[in-house]
Tab-separated table of C-alpha atoms in Angstrom:
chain	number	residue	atom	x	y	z
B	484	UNK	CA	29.005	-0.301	-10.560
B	485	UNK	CA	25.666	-1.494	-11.034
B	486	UNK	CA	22.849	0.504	-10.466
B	487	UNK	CA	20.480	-0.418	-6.890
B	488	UNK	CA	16.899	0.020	-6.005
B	489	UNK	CA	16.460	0.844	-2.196
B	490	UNK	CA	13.054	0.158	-0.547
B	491	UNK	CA	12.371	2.030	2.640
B	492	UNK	CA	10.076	0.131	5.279
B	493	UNK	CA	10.793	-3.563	3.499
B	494	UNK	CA	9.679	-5.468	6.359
B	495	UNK	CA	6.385	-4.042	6.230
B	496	UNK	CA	3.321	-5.680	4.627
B	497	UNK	CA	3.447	-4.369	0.896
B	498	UNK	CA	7.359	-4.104	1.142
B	499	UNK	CA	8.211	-7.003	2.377
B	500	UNK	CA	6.830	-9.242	-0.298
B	501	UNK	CA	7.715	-6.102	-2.970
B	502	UNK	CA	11.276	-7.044	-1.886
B	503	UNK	CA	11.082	-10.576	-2.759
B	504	UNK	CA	9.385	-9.511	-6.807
B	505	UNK	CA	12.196	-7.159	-7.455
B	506	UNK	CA	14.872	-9.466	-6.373
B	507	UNK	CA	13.258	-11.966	-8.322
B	508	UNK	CA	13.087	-9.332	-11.390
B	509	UNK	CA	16.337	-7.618	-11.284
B	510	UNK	CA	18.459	-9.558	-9.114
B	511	UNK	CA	18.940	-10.178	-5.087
B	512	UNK	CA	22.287	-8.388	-4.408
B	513	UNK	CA	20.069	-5.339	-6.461
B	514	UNK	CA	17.511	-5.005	-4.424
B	515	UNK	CA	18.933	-3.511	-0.809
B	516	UNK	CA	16.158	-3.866	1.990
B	517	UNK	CA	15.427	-1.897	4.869
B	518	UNK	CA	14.192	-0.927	8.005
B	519	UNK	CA	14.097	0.367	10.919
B	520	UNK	CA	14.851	-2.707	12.677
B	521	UNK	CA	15.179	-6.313	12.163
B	522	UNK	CA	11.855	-7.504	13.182
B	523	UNK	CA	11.444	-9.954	9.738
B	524	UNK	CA	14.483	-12.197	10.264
B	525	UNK	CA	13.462	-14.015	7.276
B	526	UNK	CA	13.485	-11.075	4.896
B	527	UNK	CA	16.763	-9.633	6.239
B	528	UNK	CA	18.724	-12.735	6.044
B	529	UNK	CA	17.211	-13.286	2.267
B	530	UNK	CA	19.763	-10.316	0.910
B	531	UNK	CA	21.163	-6.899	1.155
B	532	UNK	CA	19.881	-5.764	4.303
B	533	UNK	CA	20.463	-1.975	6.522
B	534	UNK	CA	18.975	-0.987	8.919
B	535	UNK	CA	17.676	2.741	7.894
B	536	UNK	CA	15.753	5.515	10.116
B	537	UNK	CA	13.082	6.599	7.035
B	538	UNK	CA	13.057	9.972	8.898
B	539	UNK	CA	17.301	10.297	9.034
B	540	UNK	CA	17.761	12.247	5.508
B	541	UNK	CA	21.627	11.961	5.842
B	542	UNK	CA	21.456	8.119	6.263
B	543	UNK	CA	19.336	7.573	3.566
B	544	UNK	CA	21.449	9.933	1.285
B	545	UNK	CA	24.448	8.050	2.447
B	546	UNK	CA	22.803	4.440	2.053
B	547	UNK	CA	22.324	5.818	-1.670
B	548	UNK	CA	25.824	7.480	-2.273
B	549	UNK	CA	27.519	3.683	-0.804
B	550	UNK	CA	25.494	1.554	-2.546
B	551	UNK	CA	25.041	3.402	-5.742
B	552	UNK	CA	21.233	3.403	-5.203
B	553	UNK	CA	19.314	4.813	-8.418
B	554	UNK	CA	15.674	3.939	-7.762
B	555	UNK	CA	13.836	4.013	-4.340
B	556	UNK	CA	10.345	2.646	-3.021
B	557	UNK	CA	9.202	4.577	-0.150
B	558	UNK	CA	7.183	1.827	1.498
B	559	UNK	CA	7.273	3.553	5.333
B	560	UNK	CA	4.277	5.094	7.012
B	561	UNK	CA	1.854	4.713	9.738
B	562	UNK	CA	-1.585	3.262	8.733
B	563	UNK	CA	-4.659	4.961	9.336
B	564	UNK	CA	-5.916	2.943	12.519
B	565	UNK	CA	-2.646	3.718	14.129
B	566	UNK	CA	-1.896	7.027	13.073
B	567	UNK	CA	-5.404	8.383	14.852
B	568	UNK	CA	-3.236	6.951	18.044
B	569	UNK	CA	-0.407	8.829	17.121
B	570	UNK	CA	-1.219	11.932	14.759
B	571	UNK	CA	2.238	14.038	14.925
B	572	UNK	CA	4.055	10.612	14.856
B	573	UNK	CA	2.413	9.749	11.439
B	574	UNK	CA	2.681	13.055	9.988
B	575	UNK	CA	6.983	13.312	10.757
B	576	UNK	CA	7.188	9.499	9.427
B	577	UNK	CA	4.486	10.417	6.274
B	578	UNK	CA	5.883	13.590	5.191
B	579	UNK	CA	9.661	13.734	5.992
B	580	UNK	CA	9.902	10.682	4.570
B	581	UNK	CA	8.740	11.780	1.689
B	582	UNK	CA	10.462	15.077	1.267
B	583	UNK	CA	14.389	13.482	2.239
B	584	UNK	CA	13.516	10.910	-1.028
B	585	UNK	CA	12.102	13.598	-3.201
B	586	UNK	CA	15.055	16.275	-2.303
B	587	UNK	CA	17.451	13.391	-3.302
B	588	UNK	CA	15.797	13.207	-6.716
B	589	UNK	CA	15.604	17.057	-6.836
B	590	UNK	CA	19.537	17.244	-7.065
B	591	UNK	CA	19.706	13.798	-9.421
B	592	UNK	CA	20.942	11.567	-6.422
B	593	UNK	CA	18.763	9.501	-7.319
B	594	UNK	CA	16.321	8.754	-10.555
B	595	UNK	CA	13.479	6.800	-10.072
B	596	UNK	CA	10.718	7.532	-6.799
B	597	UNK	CA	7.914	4.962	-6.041
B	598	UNK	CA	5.625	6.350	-3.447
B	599	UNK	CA	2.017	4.912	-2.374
B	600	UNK	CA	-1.174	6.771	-1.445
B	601	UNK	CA	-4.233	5.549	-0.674
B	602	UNK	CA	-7.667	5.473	-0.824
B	603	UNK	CA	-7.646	7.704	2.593
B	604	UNK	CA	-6.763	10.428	0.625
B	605	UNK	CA	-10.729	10.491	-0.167
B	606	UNK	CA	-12.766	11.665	3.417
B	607	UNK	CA	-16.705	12.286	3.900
B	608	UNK	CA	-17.331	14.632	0.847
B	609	UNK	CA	-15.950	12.674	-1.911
B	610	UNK	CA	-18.629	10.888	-3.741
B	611	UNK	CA	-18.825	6.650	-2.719
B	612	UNK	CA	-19.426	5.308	-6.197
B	613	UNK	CA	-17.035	5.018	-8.575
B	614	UNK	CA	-14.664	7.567	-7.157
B	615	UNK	CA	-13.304	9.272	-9.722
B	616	UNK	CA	-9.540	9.775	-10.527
B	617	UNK	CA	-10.062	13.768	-10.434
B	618	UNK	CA	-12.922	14.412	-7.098
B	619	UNK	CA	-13.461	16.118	-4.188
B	620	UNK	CA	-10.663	15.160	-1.339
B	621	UNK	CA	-11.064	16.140	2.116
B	622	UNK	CA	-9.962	13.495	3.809
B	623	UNK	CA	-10.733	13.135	7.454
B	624	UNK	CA	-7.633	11.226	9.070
B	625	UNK	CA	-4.085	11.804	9.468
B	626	UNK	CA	-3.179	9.325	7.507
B	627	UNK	CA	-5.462	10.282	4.758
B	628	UNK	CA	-4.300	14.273	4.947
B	629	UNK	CA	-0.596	13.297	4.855
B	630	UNK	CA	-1.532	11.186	1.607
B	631	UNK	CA	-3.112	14.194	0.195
B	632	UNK	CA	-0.243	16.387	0.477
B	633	UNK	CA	2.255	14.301	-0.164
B	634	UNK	CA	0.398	13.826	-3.832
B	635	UNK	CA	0.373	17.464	-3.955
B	636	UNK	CA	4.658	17.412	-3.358
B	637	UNK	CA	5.030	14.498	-5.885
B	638	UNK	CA	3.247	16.592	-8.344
B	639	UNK	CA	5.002	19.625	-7.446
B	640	UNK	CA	8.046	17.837	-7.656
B	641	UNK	CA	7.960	16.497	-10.808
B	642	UNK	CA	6.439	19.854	-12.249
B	643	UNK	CA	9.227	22.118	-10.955
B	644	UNK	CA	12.026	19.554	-10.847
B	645	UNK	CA	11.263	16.991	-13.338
B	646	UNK	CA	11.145	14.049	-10.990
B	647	UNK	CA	10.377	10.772	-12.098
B	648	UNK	CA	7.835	10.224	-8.738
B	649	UNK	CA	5.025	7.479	-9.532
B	650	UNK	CA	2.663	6.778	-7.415
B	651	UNK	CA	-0.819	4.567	-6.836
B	652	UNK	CA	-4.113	5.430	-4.531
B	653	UNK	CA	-3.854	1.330	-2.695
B	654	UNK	CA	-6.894	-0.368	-1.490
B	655	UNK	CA	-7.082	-2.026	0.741
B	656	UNK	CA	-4.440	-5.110	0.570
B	657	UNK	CA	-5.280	-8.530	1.697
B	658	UNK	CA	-2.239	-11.093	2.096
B	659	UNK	CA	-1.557	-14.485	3.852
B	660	UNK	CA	2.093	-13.722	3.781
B	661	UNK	CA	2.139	-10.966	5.489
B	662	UNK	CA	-0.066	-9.359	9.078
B	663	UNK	CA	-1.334	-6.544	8.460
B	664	UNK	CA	0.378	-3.275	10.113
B	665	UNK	CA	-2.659	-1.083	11.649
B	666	UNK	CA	-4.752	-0.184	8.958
B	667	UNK	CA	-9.157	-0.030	8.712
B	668	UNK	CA	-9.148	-2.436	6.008
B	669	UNK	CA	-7.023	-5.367	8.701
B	670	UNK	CA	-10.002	-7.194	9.104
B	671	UNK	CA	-9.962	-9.083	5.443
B	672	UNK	CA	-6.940	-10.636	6.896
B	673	UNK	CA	-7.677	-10.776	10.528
B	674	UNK	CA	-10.828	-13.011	9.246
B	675	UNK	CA	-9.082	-15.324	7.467
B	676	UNK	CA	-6.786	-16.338	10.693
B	677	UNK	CA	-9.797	-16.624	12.884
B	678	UNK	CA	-11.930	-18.861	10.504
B	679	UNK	CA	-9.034	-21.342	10.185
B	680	UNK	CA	-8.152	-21.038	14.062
B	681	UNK	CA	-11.531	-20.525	15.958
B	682	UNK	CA	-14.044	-20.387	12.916
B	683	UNK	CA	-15.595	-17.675	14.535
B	684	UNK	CA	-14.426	-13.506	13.895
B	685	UNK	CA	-15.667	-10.963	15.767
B	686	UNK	CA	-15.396	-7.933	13.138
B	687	UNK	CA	-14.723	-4.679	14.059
B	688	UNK	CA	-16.571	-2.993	11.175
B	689	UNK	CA	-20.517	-3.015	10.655
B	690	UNK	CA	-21.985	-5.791	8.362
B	691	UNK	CA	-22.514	-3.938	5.375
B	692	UNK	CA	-19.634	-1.798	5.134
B	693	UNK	CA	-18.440	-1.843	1.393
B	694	UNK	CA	-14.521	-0.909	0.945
B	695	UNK	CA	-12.199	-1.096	-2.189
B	696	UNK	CA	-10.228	-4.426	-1.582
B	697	UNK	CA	-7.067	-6.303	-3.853
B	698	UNK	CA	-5.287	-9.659	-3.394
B	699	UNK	CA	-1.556	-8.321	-2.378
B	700	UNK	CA	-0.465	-9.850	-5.700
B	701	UNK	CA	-2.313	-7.664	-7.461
B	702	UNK	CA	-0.578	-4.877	-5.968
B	703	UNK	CA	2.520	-5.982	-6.426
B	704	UNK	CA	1.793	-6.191	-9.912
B	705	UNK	CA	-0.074	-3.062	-9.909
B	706	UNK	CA	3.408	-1.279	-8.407
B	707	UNK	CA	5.674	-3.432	-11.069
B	708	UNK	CA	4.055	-2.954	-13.614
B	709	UNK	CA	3.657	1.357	-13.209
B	710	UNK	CA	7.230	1.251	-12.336
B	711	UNK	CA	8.346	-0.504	-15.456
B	712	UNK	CA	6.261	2.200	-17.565
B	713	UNK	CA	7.692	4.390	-20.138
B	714	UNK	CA	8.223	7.379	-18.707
B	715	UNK	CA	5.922	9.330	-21.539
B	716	UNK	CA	2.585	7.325	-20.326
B	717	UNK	CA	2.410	8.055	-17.013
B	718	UNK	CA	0.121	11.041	-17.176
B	719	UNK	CA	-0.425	11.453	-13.223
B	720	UNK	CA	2.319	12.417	-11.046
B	721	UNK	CA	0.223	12.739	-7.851
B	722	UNK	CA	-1.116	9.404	-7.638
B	723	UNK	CA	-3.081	7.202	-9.756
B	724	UNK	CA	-6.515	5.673	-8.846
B	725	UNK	CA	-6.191	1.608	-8.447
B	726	UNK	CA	-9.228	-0.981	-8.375
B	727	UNK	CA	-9.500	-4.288	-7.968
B	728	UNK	CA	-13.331	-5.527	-6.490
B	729	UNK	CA	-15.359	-4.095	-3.035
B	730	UNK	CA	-16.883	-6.525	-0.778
B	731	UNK	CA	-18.741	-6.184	2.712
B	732	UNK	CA	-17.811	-7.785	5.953
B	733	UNK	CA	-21.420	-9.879	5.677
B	734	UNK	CA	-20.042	-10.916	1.661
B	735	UNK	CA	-16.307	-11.902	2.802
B	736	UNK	CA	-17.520	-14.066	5.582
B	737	UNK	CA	-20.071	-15.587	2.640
B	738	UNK	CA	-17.424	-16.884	0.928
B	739	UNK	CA	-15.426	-17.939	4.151
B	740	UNK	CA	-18.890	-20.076	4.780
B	741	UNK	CA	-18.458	-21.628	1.632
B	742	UNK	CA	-15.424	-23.613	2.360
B	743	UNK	CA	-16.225	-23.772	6.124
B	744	UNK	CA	-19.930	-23.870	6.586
B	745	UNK	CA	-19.791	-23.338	10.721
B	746	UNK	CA	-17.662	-20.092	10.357
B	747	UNK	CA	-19.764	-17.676	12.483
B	748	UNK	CA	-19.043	-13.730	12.068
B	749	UNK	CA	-20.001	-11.156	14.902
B	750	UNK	CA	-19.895	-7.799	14.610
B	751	UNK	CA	-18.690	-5.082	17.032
B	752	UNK	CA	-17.554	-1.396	15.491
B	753	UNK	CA	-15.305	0.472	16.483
B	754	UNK	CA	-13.250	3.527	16.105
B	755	UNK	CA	-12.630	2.481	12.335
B	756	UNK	CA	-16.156	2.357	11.321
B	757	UNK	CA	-16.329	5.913	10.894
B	758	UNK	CA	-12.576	5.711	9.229
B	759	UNK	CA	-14.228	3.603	6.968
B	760	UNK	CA	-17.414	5.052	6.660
B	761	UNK	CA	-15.061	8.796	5.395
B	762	UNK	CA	-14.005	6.138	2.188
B	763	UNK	CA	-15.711	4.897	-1.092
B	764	UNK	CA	-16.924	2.382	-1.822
B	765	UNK	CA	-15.956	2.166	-5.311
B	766	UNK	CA	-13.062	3.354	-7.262
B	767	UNK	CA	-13.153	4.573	-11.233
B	768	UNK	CA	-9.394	3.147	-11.906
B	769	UNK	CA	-10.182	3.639	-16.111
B	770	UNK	CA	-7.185	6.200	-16.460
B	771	UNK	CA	-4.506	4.070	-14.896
B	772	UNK	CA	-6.213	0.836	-17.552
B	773	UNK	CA	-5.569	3.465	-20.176
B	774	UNK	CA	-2.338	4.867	-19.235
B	775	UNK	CA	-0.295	1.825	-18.572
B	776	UNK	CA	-2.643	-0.759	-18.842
B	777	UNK	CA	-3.499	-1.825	-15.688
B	778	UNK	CA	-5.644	-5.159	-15.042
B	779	UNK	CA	-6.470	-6.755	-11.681
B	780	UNK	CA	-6.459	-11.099	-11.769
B	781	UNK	CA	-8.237	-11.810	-8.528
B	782	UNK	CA	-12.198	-11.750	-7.547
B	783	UNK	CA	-13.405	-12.208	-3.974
B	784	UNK	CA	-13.745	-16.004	-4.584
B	785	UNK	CA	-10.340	-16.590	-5.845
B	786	UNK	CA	-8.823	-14.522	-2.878
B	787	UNK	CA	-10.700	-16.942	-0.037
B	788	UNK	CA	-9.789	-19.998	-1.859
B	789	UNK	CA	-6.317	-18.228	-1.772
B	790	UNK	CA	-5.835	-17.225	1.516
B	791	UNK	CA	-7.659	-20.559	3.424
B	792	UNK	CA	-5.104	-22.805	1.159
B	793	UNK	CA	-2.332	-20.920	2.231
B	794	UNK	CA	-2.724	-19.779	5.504
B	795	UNK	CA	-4.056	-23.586	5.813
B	796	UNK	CA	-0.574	-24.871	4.866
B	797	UNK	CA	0.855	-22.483	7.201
């Protein structure tokens, strides 16, 4: 029986179109999707499809055991903006999560882990420029603190129990395929929408706030490409460091200007401007180039031209 890769939380914004590159790599009846509903009709009617409680340990284990699952991409959590709303929520989806997939690799269930951080693992105290890989960490959300210590588990894990966990710090993602599911960095999609509908965004973050960005296709590629690593290279088991550019909302809405000179931008902070104000600006990403080569494709202009083509055809 061939061997499966499960990803938890497919119908979310990085899973959902991570489900369509690894069926497209290894295969649709593969790659098994799920979730913990049905909401993306399109996705579960593209393939292998259950619908799977990321917090139910026994129906994960038994969605493994069935399907002869061998490699699993914990894609479930709730974002930063949202998980302020709902702390304890976030940290029982975060953390369990996280433990039922690594206690399955503990006792060889399965092989393979893929679990993201972020770059709210960072909070007030880390230095904004260039972040380094190795830095000060306190972050300041609950989002960002169950990031933290789930890198301390994956390292833990693999140190004690010689789990193959992999894992990458994400920026913040930008996507036409895909809304965005309640996170500080929304509003590089959110602005996109509104330039093409109403040509006119009223941003919720102040005009010069600079935050780590990345086309979503370079974070696919980022997670492929770690994945498909020999096993020897990758040299950080808590979570790597990932960069693609930073940008401002007064720079993004530049470029938006560009193709449609009467976009007009206001700007109207809220709660996220201090989430976003706790994060660098800038991230050193020079071990994961070294380690397994890492390169990001897309600047600020090609990711505009991107998204108003697409989201224009849409």
């Amino acid at each position: 029986m061939t061997s499966k890769i499960l990803i938890i939380g497919a119908c979310g914004q990085i899973g959902s179109e991570l489900t369509y590159k690894l069926r497209e790599i290894h295969g649709v009846d593969n790659v098994i999707a799920s979730d913990i509903n049905t909401r993306k009709l399109e996705l579960v009617n593209a393939g292998p499809f259950v619908i799977l409680d990321a917090k139910n340990f026994n129906a994960i284990k038994d969605c493994c055991i069935n399907h002869n699952v061998k490699t699993i991409y914990l894609m479930a959590a709730l974002l930063s903006a949202t998980g302020e709303k709902y702390p304890m929520e976030a940290w029982d989806l975060n953390m369990n999560s996280l433990f039922h997939v690594l206690n399955l690799a503990k006792v060889k269930q399965i092989d393979h882990v893929f679990w993201p951080s972020s770059i709210a693992v960072f909070g007030p105290t880390t230095p904004k420029e260039d972040t380094a890989q190795h830095t000060i960490m306190e972050p300041s959300t609950v989002y960002g603190i169950t990031k933290q210590v789930g890198e301390r588990w994956c390292e833990y894990y693999h140190e004690k129990y010689g789990v193959d966990v992999r894992s990458i710090r994400y920026p913040g993602i930008i996507s036409w395929k895909t809304l965005p599911g309640g996170g500080t960095t929304d509003y590089a999609v959110e602005i996109y929408h509104e330039a093409l509908k109403n040509k006119a965004y009223e941003c919720f973050l102040s005009e010069d706030t600079e935050l780590p960005m990345m086309f979503m296709d370079d974070a696919i590629k980022a997670t492929v490409d770690i994945m498909q690593a020999d096993a020897d290279t990758i040299k950080i088991r808590s979570s790597y460091n990932l960069a693609a550019i930073s940008f401002t909302p007064k720079e993004i809405a530049n470029s938006i200007q560009e193709h449609i000179p009467d976009f007009k931008i206001t700007y109207k902070p809220d709660f996220r401007q201090a989430i976003a104000d706790s994060w660098p600006k800038s991230i050193d990403d020079t071990t994961a180039k070294k380690d397994w080569n890492w390169e990001h494709a897309f600047s600020l202009k090609d990711i505009t031209k991107e998204m108003l083509l697409q989201l224009g055809e849409k």
